[in-house]
Amino acid sequence: MVMIVRIAESEDDLRGAGEVLRELRPSFDVDGIVARIKQQAREGYRVAFVESAGEVLCVAGFVVGLKLAWGKHIYVDDLVTAERHRSTGAGKTMIAWLKAHAAELGCTQLHLDSGVQRFGAHRFYLREGFNIDSHHFSITDLSRAAPGKASRG
């Protein structure tokens, strides 16, 4: 199977990528995903996808950033291979493309987070040369995190 990686540019590209992204973000419909991609694109978010014979196999949404800790880097916000195309090399093709694209842009690092329950994804990332370098902490509902009421422990 011949696989190519392209950056989504057209509405059709975004819709095809959106269909696959729904497997990772099921709370969205395709229209919602496309709208959010367009909104995030104003902040530098890009979508790349692996396709074969006109079908989207794998999608990565990413941003190029600059941080004190990492220097110039690519951060992958969203990465998913369509379930029926897992273990076909599509994910490996995407990671290879992300590494090459990062190098072309002068980035020195590639980063992503993965849900703690995604053991299969973790095995894949480790095989592809990623390290587990940190824990990611978050407050997902700031309306419930009352300012000035930090607990002591």
GROMACS .gro file of N, CA and C in nm:
model
  459
    1MET      N    1   0.085  -0.117   0.000
    1MET     CA    2   0.000   0.000   0.000
    1MET      C    3   0.090   0.124   0.000
    2VAL      N    4   0.069   0.211  -0.095
    2VAL     CA    5   0.145   0.336  -0.104
    2VAL      C    6   0.078   0.440  -0.016
    3MET      N    7   0.155   0.497   0.077
    3MET     CA    8   0.103   0.598   0.169
    3MET      C    9   0.177   0.729   0.146
    4ILE      N   10   0.102   0.838   0.143
    4ILE     CA   11   0.162   0.970   0.134
    4ILE      C   12   0.108   1.055   0.249
    5VAL      N   13   0.187   1.154   0.289
    5VAL     CA   14   0.145   1.246   0.396
    5VAL      C   15   0.129   1.383   0.333
    6ARG      N   16   0.017   1.446   0.363
    6ARG     CA   17  -0.010   1.582   0.315
    6ARG      C   18  -0.060   1.667   0.430
    7ILE      N   19  -0.042   1.797   0.419
    7ILE     CA   20  -0.103   1.891   0.513
    7ILE      C   21  -0.240   1.928   0.457
    8ALA      N   22  -0.340   1.921   0.543
    8ALA     CA   23  -0.477   1.954   0.503
    8ALA      C   24  -0.486   2.101   0.466
    9GLU      N   25  -0.538   2.128   0.348
    9GLU     CA   26  -0.553   2.266   0.302
    9GLU      C   27  -0.695   2.297   0.257
   10SER      N   28  -0.761   2.202   0.195
   10SER     CA   29  -0.895   2.227   0.142
   10SER      C   30  -1.002   2.184   0.242
   11GLU      N   31  -1.123   2.225   0.215
   11GLU     CA   32  -1.237   2.182   0.297
   11GLU      C   33  -1.251   2.030   0.291
   12ASP      N   34  -1.232   1.970   0.174
   12ASP     CA   35  -1.240   1.825   0.161
   12ASP      C   36  -1.132   1.756   0.245
   13ASP      N   37  -1.010   1.812   0.245
   13ASP     CA   38  -0.903   1.758   0.328
   13ASP      C   39  -0.944   1.759   0.475
   14LEU      N   40  -0.998   1.874   0.519
   14LEU     CA   41  -1.036   1.889   0.659
   14LEU      C   42  -1.148   1.793   0.697
   15ARG      N   43  -1.244   1.775   0.609
   15ARG     CA   44  -1.355   1.684   0.637
   15ARG      C   45  -1.307   1.538   0.643
   16GLY      N   46  -1.217   1.501   0.552
   16GLY     CA   47  -1.161   1.366   0.556
   16GLY      C   48  -1.083   1.342   0.684
   17ALA      N   49  -1.002   1.439   0.722
   17ALA     CA   50  -0.928   1.429   0.848
   17ALA      C   51  -1.024   1.428   0.967
   18GLY      N   52  -1.128   1.509   0.958
   18GLY     CA   53  -1.227   1.516   1.067
   18GLY      C   54  -1.295   1.384   1.093
   19GLU      N   55  -1.322   1.308   0.987
   19GLU     CA   56  -1.385   1.176   1.004
   19GLU      C   57  -1.298   1.086   1.091
   20VAL      N   58  -1.166   1.089   1.068
   20VAL     CA   59  -1.075   1.006   1.147
   20VAL      C   60  -1.056   1.065   1.286
   21LEU      N   61  -1.047   1.196   1.298
   21LEU     CA   62  -1.031   1.260   1.428
   21LEU      C   63  -1.148   1.231   1.522
   22ARG      N   64  -1.266   1.203   1.465
   22ARG     CA   65  -1.382   1.169   1.549
   22ARG      C   66  -1.356   1.045   1.633
   23GLU      N   67  -1.268   0.956   1.587
   23GLU     CA   68  -1.236   0.837   1.666
   23GLU      C   69  -1.162   0.874   1.794
   24LEU      N   70  -1.089   0.985   1.792
   24LEU     CA   71  -1.017   1.033   1.909
   24LEU      C   72  -1.102   1.132   1.989
   25ARG      N   73  -1.184   1.208   1.921
   25ARG     CA   74  -1.266   1.314   1.983
   25ARG      C   75  -1.414   1.289   1.953
   26PRO      N   76  -1.473   1.182   2.008
   26PRO     CA   77  -1.611   1.146   1.973
   26PRO      C   78  -1.716   1.245   2.019
   27SER      N   79  -1.682   1.339   2.105
   27SER     CA   80  -1.781   1.438   2.149
   27SER      C   81  -1.812   1.540   2.039
   28PHE      N   82  -1.732   1.541   1.932
   28PHE     CA   83  -1.752   1.632   1.819
   28PHE      C   84  -1.816   1.558   1.702
   29ASP      N   85  -1.892   1.629   1.620
   29ASP     CA   86  -1.928   1.578   1.488
   29ASP      C   87  -1.826   1.636   1.390
   30VAL      N   88  -1.829   1.593   1.266
   30VAL     CA   89  -1.730   1.638   1.168
   30VAL      C   90  -1.734   1.789   1.150
   31ASP      N   91  -1.854   1.847   1.142
   31ASP     CA   92  -1.865   1.992   1.127
   31ASP      C   93  -1.800   2.064   1.245
   32GLY      N   94  -1.820   2.012   1.365
   32GLY     CA   95  -1.759   2.073   1.484
   32GLY      C   96  -1.608   2.063   1.482
   33ILE      N   97  -1.557   1.948   1.437
   33ILE     CA   98  -1.412   1.931   1.428
   33ILE      C   99  -1.354   2.028   1.326
   34VAL      N  100  -1.417   2.038   1.210
   34VAL     CA  101  -1.367   2.129   1.105
   34VAL      C  102  -1.369   2.274   1.155
   35ALA      N  103  -1.477   2.312   1.222
   35ALA     CA  104  -1.486   2.448   1.276
   35ALA      C  105  -1.376   2.474   1.378
   36ARG      N  106  -1.351   2.378   1.466
   36ARG     CA  107  -1.246   2.395   1.568
   36ARG      C  108  -1.109   2.400   1.504
   37ILE      N  109  -1.084   2.315   1.403
   37ILE     CA  110  -0.956   2.319   1.333
   37ILE      C  111  -0.933   2.458   1.273
   38LYS      N  112  -1.035   2.512   1.208
   38LYS     CA  113  -1.021   2.645   1.148
   38LYS      C  114  -0.994   2.751   1.254
   39GLN      N  115  -1.059   2.740   1.367
   39GLN     CA  116  -1.037   2.835   1.476
   39GLN      C  117  -0.894   2.822   1.529
   40GLN      N  118  -0.850   2.699   1.553
   40GLN     CA  119  -0.716   2.677   1.605
   40GLN      C  120  -0.608   2.712   1.502
   41ALA      N  121  -0.642   2.702   1.374
   41ALA     CA  122  -0.545   2.736   1.268
   41ALA      C  123  -0.500   2.881   1.279
   42ARG      N  124  -0.586   2.966   1.329
   42ARG     CA  125  -0.547   3.107   1.348
   42ARG      C  126  -0.436   3.122   1.450
   43GLU      N  127  -0.418   3.019   1.534
   43GLU     CA  128  -0.311   3.018   1.634
   43GLU      C  129  -0.195   2.928   1.592
   44GLY      N  130  -0.195   2.881   1.467
   44GLY     CA  131  -0.083   2.803   1.416
   44GLY      C  132  -0.104   2.653   1.408
   45TYR      N  133  -0.221   2.605   1.446
   45TYR     CA  134  -0.252   2.462   1.442
   45TYR      C  135  -0.260   2.416   1.297
   46ARG      N  136  -0.195   2.303   1.268
   46ARG     CA  137  -0.198   2.244   1.134
   46ARG      C  138  -0.242   2.099   1.146
   47VAL      N  139  -0.297   2.048   1.038
   47VAL     CA  140  -0.339   1.908   1.034
   47VAL      C  141  -0.267   1.841   0.918
   48ALA      N  142  -0.199   1.731   0.949
   48ALA     CA  143  -0.138   1.647   0.846
   48ALA      C  144  -0.212   1.514   0.846
   49PHE      N  145  -0.213   1.450   0.731
   49PHE     CA  146  -0.280   1.320   0.725
   49PHE      C  147  -0.208   1.227   0.630
   50VAL      N  148  -0.216   1.098   0.663
   50VAL     CA  149  -0.164   0.991   0.578
   50VAL      C  150  -0.281   0.942   0.496
   51GLU      N  151  -0.259   0.932   0.364
   51GLU     CA  152  -0.366   0.878   0.280
   51GLU      C  153  -0.310   0.772   0.187
   52SER      N  154  -0.401   0.686   0.145
   52SER     CA  155  -0.370   0.584   0.048
   52SER      C  156  -0.495   0.562  -0.036
   53ALA      N  157  -0.479   0.566  -0.166
   53ALA     CA  158  -0.591   0.548  -0.259
   53ALA      C  159  -0.708   0.642  -0.224
   54GLY      N  160  -0.675   0.765  -0.185
   54GLY     CA  161  -0.777   0.865  -0.156
   54GLY      C  162  -0.844   0.851  -0.021
   55GLU      N  163  -0.801   0.756   0.062
   55GLU     CA  164  -0.861   0.736   0.194
   55GLU      C  165  -0.766   0.786   0.302
   56VAL      N  166  -0.821   0.858   0.401
   56VAL     CA  167  -0.741   0.907   0.513
   56VAL      C  168  -0.723   0.792   0.612
   57LEU      N  169  -0.597   0.762   0.643
   57LEU     CA  170  -0.565   0.651   0.733
   57LEU      C  171  -0.527   0.697   0.872
   58CYS      N  172  -0.458   0.811   0.880
   58CYS     CA  173  -0.402   0.860   1.006
   58CYS      C  174  -0.400   1.012   1.001
   59VAL      N  175  -0.422   1.077   1.115
   59VAL     CA  176  -0.426   1.223   1.122
   59VAL      C  177  -0.344   1.270   1.241
   60ALA      N  178  -0.273   1.381   1.222
   60ALA     CA  179  -0.201   1.446   1.331
   60ALA      C  180  -0.230   1.596   1.326
   61GLY      N  181  -0.275   1.651   1.436
   61GLY     CA  182  -0.289   1.796   1.451
   61GLY      C  183  -0.175   1.845   1.537
   62PHE      N  184  -0.106   1.949   1.493
   62PHE     CA  185   0.015   1.991   1.563
   62PHE      C  186   0.035   2.142   1.554
   63VAL      N  187   0.122   2.192   1.641
   63VAL     CA  188   0.165   2.332   1.637
   63VAL      C  189   0.317   2.334   1.649
   64VAL      N  190   0.376   2.435   1.590
   64VAL     CA  191   0.518   2.463   1.607
   64VAL      C  192   0.528   2.568   1.715
   65GLY      N  193   0.613   2.545   1.813
   65GLY     CA  194   0.624   2.638   1.925
   65GLY      C  195   0.767   2.661   1.965
   66LEU      N  196   0.783   2.754   2.058
   66LEU     CA  197   0.913   2.788   2.114
   66LEU      C  198   0.896   2.802   2.264
   67LYS      N  199   0.969   2.722   2.340
   67LYS     CA  200   0.961   2.724   2.486
   67LYS      C  201   1.102   2.724   2.544
   68LEU      N  202   1.116   2.782   2.662
   68LEU     CA  203   1.245   2.778   2.730
   68LEU      C  204   1.292   2.634   2.749
   69ALA      N  205   1.201   2.547   2.791
   69ALA     CA  206   1.238   2.408   2.822
   69ALA      C  207   1.272   2.325   2.699
   70TRP      N  208   1.209   2.353   2.587
   70TRP     CA  209   1.222   2.266   2.470
   70TRP      C  210   1.288   2.332   2.350
   71GLY      N  211   1.303   2.461   2.350
   71GLY     CA  212   1.348   2.529   2.229
   71GLY      C  213   1.238   2.524   2.124
   72LYS      N  214   1.278   2.531   1.997
   72LYS     CA  215   1.179   2.521   1.889
   72LYS      C  216   1.139   2.376   1.875
   73HIS      N  217   1.009   2.350   1.870
   73HIS     CA  218   0.959   2.214   1.874
   73HIS      C  219   0.826   2.202   1.800
   74ILE      N  220   0.787   2.080   1.774
   74ILE     CA  221   0.650   2.050   1.731
   74ILE      C  222   0.582   1.981   1.847
   75TYR      N  223   0.462   2.028   1.879
   75TYR     CA  224   0.378   1.963   1.978
   75TYR      C  225   0.257   1.905   1.906
   76VAL      N  226   0.238   1.775   1.921
   76VAL     CA  227   0.126   1.706   1.857
   76VAL      C  228   0.009   1.705   1.955
   77ASP      N  229  -0.096   1.779   1.918
   77ASP     CA  230  -0.216   1.786   2.002
   77ASP      C  231  -0.305   1.663   1.982
   78ASP      N  232  -0.316   1.618   1.860
   78ASP     CA  233  -0.409   1.512   1.824
   78ASP      C  234  -0.338   1.416   1.728
   79LEU      N  235  -0.343   1.288   1.759
   79LEU     CA  236  -0.283   1.188   1.671
   79LEU      C  237  -0.368   1.063   1.679
   80VAL      N  238  -0.419   1.019   1.565
   80VAL     CA  239  -0.503   0.900   1.563
   80VAL      C  240  -0.492   0.832   1.427
   81THR      N  241  -0.485   0.700   1.433
   81THR     CA  242  -0.496   0.618   1.312
   81THR      C  243  -0.634   0.557   1.313
   82ALA      N  244  -0.703   0.562   1.200
   82ALA     CA  245  -0.835   0.500   1.190
   82ALA      C  246  -0.824   0.356   1.237
   83GLU      N  247  -0.919   0.315   1.319
   83GLU     CA  248  -0.911   0.183   1.382
   83GLU      C  249  -0.886   0.071   1.280
   84ARG      N  250  -0.951   0.076   1.167
   84ARG     CA  251  -0.936  -0.032   1.069
   84ARG      C  252  -0.802  -0.028   0.996
   85HIS      N  253  -0.723   0.079   1.019
   85HIS     CA  254  -0.592   0.089   0.954
   85HIS      C  255  -0.476   0.082   1.053
   86ARG      N  256  -0.506   0.045   1.178
   86ARG     CA  257  -0.399   0.030   1.275
   86ARG      C  258  -0.316  -0.093   1.240
   87SER      N  259  -0.188  -0.085   1.272
   87SER     CA  260  -0.090  -0.192   1.243
   87SER      C  261  -0.068  -0.212   1.093
   88THR      N  262  -0.090  -0.106   1.014
   88THR     CA  263  -0.062  -0.113   0.870
   88THR      C  264   0.059  -0.030   0.831
   89GLY      N  265   0.116   0.041   0.928
   89GLY     CA  266   0.229   0.129   0.899
   89GLY      C  267   0.189   0.275   0.885
   90ALA      N  268   0.059   0.305   0.894
   90ALA     CA  269   0.015   0.444   0.878
   90ALA      C  270   0.066   0.533   0.991
   91GLY      N  271   0.058   0.485   1.114
   91GLY     CA  272   0.108   0.563   1.227
   91GLY      C  273   0.258   0.582   1.219
   92LYS      N  274   0.329   0.478   1.184
   92LYS     CA  275   0.475   0.486   1.167
   92LYS      C  276   0.510   0.587   1.058
   93THR      N  277   0.433   0.586   0.949
   93THR     CA  278   0.454   0.683   0.840
   93THR      C  279   0.434   0.825   0.891
   94MET      N  280   0.330   0.845   0.971
   94MET     CA  281   0.303   0.980   1.024
   94MET      C  282   0.414   1.026   1.117
   95ILE      N  283   0.458   0.940   1.207
   95ILE     CA  284   0.565   0.979   1.301
   95ILE      C  285   0.693   1.012   1.224
   96ALA      N  286   0.726   0.932   1.124
   96ALA     CA  287   0.845   0.960   1.043
   96ALA      C  288   0.832   1.096   0.975
   97TRP      N  289   0.712   1.126   0.924
   97TRP     CA  290   0.690   1.254   0.859
   97TRP      C  291   0.702   1.368   0.960
   98LEU      N  292   0.643   1.351   1.080
   98LEU     CA  293   0.652   1.457   1.182
   98LEU      C  294   0.797   1.485   1.221
   99LYS      N  295   0.876   1.379   1.236
   99LYS     CA  296   1.018   1.397   1.268
   99LYS      C  297   1.089   1.474   1.157
  100ALA      N  298   1.065   1.435   1.032
  100ALA     CA  299   1.130   1.502   0.918
  100ALA      C  300   1.082   1.646   0.905
  101HIS      N  301   0.952   1.668   0.921
  101HIS     CA  302   0.895   1.803   0.910
  101HIS      C  303   0.953   1.893   1.020
  102ALA      N  304   0.964   1.839   1.141
  102ALA     CA  305   1.022   1.916   1.251
  102ALA      C  306   1.166   1.955   1.218
  103ALA      N  307   1.243   1.862   1.167
  103ALA     CA  308   1.382   1.891   1.131
  103ALA      C  309   1.390   1.996   1.022
  104GLU      N  310   1.302   1.986   0.920
  104GLU     CA  311   1.299   2.086   0.812
  104GLU      C  312   1.272   2.225   0.865
  105LEU      N  313   1.189   2.235   0.969
  105LEU     CA  314   1.153   2.364   1.027
  105LEU      C  315   1.255   2.415   1.128
  106GLY      N  316   1.359   2.337   1.154
  106GLY     CA  317   1.461   2.377   1.251
  106GLY      C  318   1.423   2.345   1.394
  107CYS      N  319   1.327   2.257   1.413
  107CYS     CA  320   1.287   2.215   1.547
  107CYS      C  321   1.389   2.113   1.599
  108THR      N  322   1.408   2.114   1.729
  108THR     CA  323   1.500   2.018   1.789
  108THR      C  324   1.428   1.909   1.868
  109GLN      N  325   1.295   1.925   1.886
  109GLN     CA  326   1.221   1.827   1.964
  109GLN      C  327   1.081   1.807   1.908
  110LEU      N  328   1.025   1.689   1.940
  110LEU     CA  329   0.889   1.652   1.905
  110LEU      C  330   0.822   1.603   2.033
  111HIS      N  331   0.704   1.658   2.065
  111HIS     CA  332   0.636   1.625   2.191
  111HIS      C  333   0.491   1.589   2.166
  112LEU      N  334   0.436   1.508   2.257
  112LEU     CA  335   0.292   1.482   2.262
  112LEU      C  336   0.257   1.431   2.400
  113ASP      N  337   0.131   1.442   2.435
  113ASP     CA  338   0.077   1.381   2.557
  113ASP      C  339  -0.015   1.268   2.513
  114SER      N  340  -0.033   1.171   2.602
  114SER     CA  341  -0.121   1.060   2.573
  114SER      C  342  -0.194   1.022   2.701
  115GLY      N  343  -0.323   0.999   2.690
  115GLY     CA  344  -0.402   0.960   2.807
  115GLY      C  345  -0.342   0.840   2.878
  116VAL      N  346  -0.347   0.841   3.010
  116VAL     CA  347  -0.282   0.735   3.087
  116VAL      C  348  -0.339   0.597   3.058
  117GLN      N  349  -0.460   0.589   3.008
  117GLN     CA  350  -0.525   0.461   2.981
  117GLN      C  351  -0.493   0.405   2.843
  118ARG      N  352  -0.418   0.477   2.759
  118ARG     CA  353  -0.395   0.437   2.619
  118ARG      C  354  -0.268   0.353   2.606
  119PHE      N  355  -0.269   0.234   2.665
  119PHE     CA  356  -0.150   0.150   2.672
  119PHE      C  357  -0.096   0.110   2.535
  120GLY      N  358  -0.184   0.079   2.442
  120GLY     CA  359  -0.140   0.043   2.308
  120GLY      C  360  -0.067   0.158   2.241
  121ALA      N  361  -0.121   0.279   2.257
  121ALA     CA  362  -0.055   0.398   2.201
  121ALA      C  363   0.082   0.418   2.266
  122HIS      N  364   0.090   0.395   2.397
  122HIS     CA  365   0.218   0.414   2.466
  122HIS      C  366   0.323   0.317   2.413
  123ARG      N  367   0.285   0.192   2.390
  123ARG     CA  368   0.380   0.096   2.334
  123ARG      C  369   0.429   0.144   2.197
  124PHE      N  370   0.336   0.195   2.116
  124PHE     CA  371   0.372   0.246   1.984
  124PHE      C  372   0.469   0.363   1.996
  125TYR      N  373   0.439   0.460   2.083
  125TYR     CA  374   0.526   0.577   2.097
  125TYR      C  375   0.666   0.537   2.143
  126LEU      N  376   0.674   0.444   2.237
  126LEU     CA  377   0.805   0.397   2.283
  126LEU      C  378   0.882   0.329   2.170
  127ARG      N  379   0.813   0.248   2.088
  127ARG     CA  380   0.879   0.185   1.973
  127ARG      C  381   0.930   0.288   1.873
  128GLU      N  382   0.859   0.402   1.864
  128GLU     CA  383   0.898   0.505   1.768
  128GLU      C  384   1.002   0.603   1.823
  129GLY      N  385   1.056   0.575   1.942
  129GLY     CA  386   1.166   0.654   1.995
  129GLY      C  387   1.129   0.762   2.094
  130PHE      N  388   1.002   0.771   2.132
  130PHE     CA  389   0.962   0.870   2.233
  130PHE      C  390   1.003   0.821   2.371
  131ASN      N  391   1.026   0.915   2.461
  131ASN     CA  392   1.053   0.887   2.601
  131ASN      C  393   0.936   0.939   2.684
  132ILE      N  394   0.917   0.879   2.800
  132ILE     CA  395   0.821   0.933   2.896
  132ILE      C  396   0.901   1.026   2.986
  133ASP      N  397   0.887   1.157   2.964
  133ASP     CA  398   0.971   1.255   3.032
  133ASP      C  399   0.904   1.327   3.148
  134SER      N  400   0.773   1.320   3.156
  134SER     CA  401   0.707   1.396   3.263
  134SER      C  402   0.565   1.346   3.283
  135HIS      N  403   0.504   1.396   3.387
  135HIS     CA  404   0.361   1.379   3.408
  135HIS      C  405   0.296   1.509   3.367
  136HIS      N  406   0.182   1.502   3.307
  136HIS     CA  407   0.108   1.623   3.266
  136HIS      C  408  -0.003   1.644   3.367
  137PHE      N  409  -0.007   1.762   3.428
  137PHE     CA  410  -0.111   1.795   3.526
  137PHE      C  411  -0.204   1.896   3.464
  138SER      N  412  -0.331   1.890   3.501
  138SER     CA  413  -0.428   1.984   3.445
  138SER      C  414  -0.540   2.012   3.543
  139ILE      N  415  -0.601   2.126   3.525
  139ILE     CA  416  -0.729   2.159   3.588
  139ILE      C  417  -0.823   2.174   3.471
  140THR      N  418  -0.918   2.085   3.461
  140THR     CA  419  -1.004   2.082   3.343
  140THR      C  420  -1.132   2.161   3.358
  141ASP      N  421  -1.157   2.214   3.476
  141ASP     CA  422  -1.275   2.298   3.498
  141ASP      C  423  -1.238   2.409   3.595
  142LEU      N  424  -1.190   2.520   3.542
  142LEU     CA  425  -1.147   2.631   3.627
  142LEU      C  426  -1.261   2.694   3.704
  143SER      N  427  -1.385   2.675   3.659
  143SER     CA  428  -1.498   2.732   3.732
  143SER      C  429  -1.513   2.665   3.868
  144ARG      N  430  -1.461   2.544   3.883
  144ARG     CA  431  -1.469   2.472   4.011
  144ARG      C  432  -1.344   2.493   4.095
  145ALA      N  433  -1.239   2.547   4.037
  145ALA     CA  434  -1.113   2.569   4.109
  145ALA      C  435  -1.114   2.711   4.164
  146ALA      N  436  -1.167   2.727   4.281
  146ALA     CA  437  -1.181   2.861   4.340
  146ALA      C  438  -1.044   2.923   4.365
  147PRO      N  439  -1.025   3.044   4.313
  147PRO     CA  440  -0.896   3.112   4.336
  147PRO      C  441  -0.877   3.142   4.484
  148GLY      N  442  -0.750   3.127   4.528
  148GLY     CA  443  -0.717   3.163   4.665
  148GLY      C  444  -0.754   3.055   4.767
  149LYS      N  445  -0.802   2.941   4.722
  149LYS     CA  446  -0.840   2.835   4.814
  149LYS      C  447  -0.757   2.710   4.790
  150ALA      N  448  -0.629   2.730   4.773
  150ALA     CA  449  -0.541   2.616   4.750
  150ALA      C  450  -0.532   2.533   4.879
  151SER      N  451  -0.537   2.403   4.863
  151SER     CA  452  -0.527   2.317   4.981
  151SER      C  453  -0.381   2.302   5.021
  152ARG      N  454  -0.358   2.275   5.145
  152ARG     CA  455  -0.222   2.250   5.195
  152ARG      C  456  -0.212   2.105   5.232
  153GLY      N  457  -0.102   2.046   5.192
  153GLY     CA  458  -0.094   1.905   5.225
  153GLY      C  459   0.037   1.853   5.244
   0.00000   0.00000   0.00000
